[in-house]
Coordinates of N, CA and C in Angstrom, one line a residue:
X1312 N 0.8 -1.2 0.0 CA 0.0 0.0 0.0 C 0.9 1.2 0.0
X1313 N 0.7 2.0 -0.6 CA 1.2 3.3 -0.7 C 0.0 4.8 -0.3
X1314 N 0.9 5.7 0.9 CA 0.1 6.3 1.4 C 1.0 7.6 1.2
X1315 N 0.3 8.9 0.9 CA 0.4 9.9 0.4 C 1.0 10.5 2.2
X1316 N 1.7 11.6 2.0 CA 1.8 12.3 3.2 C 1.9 14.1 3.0
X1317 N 0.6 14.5 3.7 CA 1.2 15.8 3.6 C 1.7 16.9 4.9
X1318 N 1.9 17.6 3.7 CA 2.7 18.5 4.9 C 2.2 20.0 4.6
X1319 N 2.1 21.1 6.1 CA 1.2 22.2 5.8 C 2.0 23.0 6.2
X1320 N 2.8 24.1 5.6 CA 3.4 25.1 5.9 C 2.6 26.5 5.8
X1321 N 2.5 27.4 6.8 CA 1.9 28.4 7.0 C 2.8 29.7 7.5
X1322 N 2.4 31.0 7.2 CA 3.5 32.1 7.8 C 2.3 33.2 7.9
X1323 N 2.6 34.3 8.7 CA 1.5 35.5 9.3 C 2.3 36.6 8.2
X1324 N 3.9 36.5 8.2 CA 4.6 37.4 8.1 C 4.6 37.6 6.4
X1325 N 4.6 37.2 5.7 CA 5.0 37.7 4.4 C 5.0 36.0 3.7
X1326 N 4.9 36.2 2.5 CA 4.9 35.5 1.3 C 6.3 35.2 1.0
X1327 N 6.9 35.9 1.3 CA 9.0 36.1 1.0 C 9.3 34.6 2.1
X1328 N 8.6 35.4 3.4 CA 8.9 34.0 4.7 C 8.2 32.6 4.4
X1329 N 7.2 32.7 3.8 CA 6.9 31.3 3.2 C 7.6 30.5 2.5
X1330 N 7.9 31.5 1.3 CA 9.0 30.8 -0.5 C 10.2 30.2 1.1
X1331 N 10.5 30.8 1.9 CA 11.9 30.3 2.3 C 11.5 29.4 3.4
X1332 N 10.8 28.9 4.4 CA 10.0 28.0 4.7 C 9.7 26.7 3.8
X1333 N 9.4 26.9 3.1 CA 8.5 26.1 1.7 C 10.2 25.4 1.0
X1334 N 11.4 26.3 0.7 CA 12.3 25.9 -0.1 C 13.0 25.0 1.1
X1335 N 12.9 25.7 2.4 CA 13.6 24.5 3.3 C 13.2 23.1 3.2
X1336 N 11.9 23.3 3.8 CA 11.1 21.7 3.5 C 11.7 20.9 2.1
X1337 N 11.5 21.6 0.9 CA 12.0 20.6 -0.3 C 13.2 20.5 -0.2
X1338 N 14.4 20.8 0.8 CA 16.1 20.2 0.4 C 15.8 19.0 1.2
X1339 N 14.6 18.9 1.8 CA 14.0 17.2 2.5 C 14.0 16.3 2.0
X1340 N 13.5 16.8 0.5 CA 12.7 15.6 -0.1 C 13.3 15.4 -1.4
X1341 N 12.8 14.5 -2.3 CA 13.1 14.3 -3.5 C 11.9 14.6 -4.1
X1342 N 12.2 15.4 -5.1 CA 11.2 16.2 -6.3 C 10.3 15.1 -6.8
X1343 N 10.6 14.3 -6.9 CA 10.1 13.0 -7.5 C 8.7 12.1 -6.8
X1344 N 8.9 12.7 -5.3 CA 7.9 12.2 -4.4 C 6.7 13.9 -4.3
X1345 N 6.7 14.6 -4.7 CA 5.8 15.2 -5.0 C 4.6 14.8 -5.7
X1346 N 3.5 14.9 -5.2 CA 2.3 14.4 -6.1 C 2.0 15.8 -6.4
X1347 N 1.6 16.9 -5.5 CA 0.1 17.9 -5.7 C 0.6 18.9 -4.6
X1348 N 0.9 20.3 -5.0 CA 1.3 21.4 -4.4 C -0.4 22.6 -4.4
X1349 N -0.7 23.1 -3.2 CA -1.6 24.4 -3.2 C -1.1 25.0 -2.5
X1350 N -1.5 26.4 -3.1 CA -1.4 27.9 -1.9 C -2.6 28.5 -2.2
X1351 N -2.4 29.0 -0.2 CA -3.8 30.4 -0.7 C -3.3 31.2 0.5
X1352 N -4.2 32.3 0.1 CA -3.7 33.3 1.5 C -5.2 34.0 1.7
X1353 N -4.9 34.2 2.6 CA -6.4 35.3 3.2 C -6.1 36.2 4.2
X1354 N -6.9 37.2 4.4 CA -6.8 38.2 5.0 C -7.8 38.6 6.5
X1355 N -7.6 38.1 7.3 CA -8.8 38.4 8.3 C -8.5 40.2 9.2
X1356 N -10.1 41.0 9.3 CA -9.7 42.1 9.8 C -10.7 42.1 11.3
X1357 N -10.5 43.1 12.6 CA -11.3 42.9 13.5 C -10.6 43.6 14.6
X1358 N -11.4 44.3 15.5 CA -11.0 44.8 16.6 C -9.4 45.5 16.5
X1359 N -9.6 46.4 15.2 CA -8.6 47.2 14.8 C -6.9 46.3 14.5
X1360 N -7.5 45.3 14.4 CA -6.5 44.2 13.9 C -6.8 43.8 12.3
X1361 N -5.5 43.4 11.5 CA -5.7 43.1 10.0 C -4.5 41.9 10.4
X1362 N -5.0 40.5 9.7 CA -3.9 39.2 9.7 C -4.0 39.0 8.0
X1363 N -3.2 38.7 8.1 CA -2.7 37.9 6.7 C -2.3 36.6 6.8
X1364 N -2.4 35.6 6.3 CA -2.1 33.9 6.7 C -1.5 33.6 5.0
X1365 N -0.4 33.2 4.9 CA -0.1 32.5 3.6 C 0.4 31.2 4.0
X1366 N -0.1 30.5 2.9 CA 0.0 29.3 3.5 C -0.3 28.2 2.3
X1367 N 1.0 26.9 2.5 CA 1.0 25.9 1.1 C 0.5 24.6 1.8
X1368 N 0.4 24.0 0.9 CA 0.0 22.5 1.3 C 0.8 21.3 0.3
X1369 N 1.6 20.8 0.5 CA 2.4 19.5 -0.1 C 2.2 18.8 0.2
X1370 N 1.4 17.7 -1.0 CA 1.0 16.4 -0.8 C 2.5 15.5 -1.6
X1371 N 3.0 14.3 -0.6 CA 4.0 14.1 -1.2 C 3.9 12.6 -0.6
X1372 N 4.7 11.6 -1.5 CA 5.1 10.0 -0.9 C 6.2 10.1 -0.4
X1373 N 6.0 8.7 0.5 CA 7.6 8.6 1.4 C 8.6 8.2 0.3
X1374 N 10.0 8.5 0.4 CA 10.6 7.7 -0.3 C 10.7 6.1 -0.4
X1375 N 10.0 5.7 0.4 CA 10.0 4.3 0.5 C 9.1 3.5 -0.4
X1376 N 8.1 4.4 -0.3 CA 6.6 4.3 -1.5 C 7.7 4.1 -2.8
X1377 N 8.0 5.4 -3.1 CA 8.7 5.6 -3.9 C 9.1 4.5 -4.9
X1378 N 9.8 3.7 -4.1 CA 10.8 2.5 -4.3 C 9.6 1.5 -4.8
X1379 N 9.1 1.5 -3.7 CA 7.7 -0.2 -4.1 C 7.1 0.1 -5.2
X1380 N 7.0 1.7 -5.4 CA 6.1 1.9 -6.8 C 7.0 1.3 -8.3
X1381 N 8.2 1.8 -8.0 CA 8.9 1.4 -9.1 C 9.1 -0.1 -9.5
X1382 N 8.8 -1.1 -7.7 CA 9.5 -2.5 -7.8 C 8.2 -3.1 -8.6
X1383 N 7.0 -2.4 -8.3 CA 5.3 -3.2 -8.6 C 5.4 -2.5 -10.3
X1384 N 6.6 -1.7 -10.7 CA 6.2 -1.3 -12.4 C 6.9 -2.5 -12.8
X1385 N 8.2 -2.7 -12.6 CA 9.0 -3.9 -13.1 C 7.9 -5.1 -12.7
X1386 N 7.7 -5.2 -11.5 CA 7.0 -6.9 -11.4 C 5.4 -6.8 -12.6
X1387 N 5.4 -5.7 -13.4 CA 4.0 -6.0 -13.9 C 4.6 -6.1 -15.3
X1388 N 5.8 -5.7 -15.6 CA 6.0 -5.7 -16.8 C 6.3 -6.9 -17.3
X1389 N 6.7 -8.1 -16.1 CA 7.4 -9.2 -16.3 C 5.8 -9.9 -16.3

């Protein structure tokens, strides 16, 4: 069985502090186990307060998935 894993990075401060958040996380991974990247941001205002939230979502497999996916393409080709 192969199970997806994601991961949710979020920042208050800026879009700049995300990309470098966000670039940390992928020197983690291998490009290859990426399935499905989203971003959104929103803005909440109130009691003389304004937030900003940016924030990604990486859906990604273990590298181990990885591996069985490639062993289950060979064992079908045979």
């Amino acid at each position: 069985m192969i199970n997806a894993q994601v991961k949710i990075i979020s920042d208050e401060d800026s879009a700049i502090s995300l990309e470098t958040k966000i670039n940390n996380f992928l020197k983690t991974i291998d490009a290859r186990q990426i399935i499905k990247t989203e971003y959104s941001s929103s803005i909440s205002t109130g009691n003389y307060n304004t937030k900003r939230l940016f924030s990604t979502t990486i859906y990604y497999l273990n590298f181990e998935d990885i591996r069985d996916v490639k062993l289950d393409n060979v064992l079908e080709i045979k």
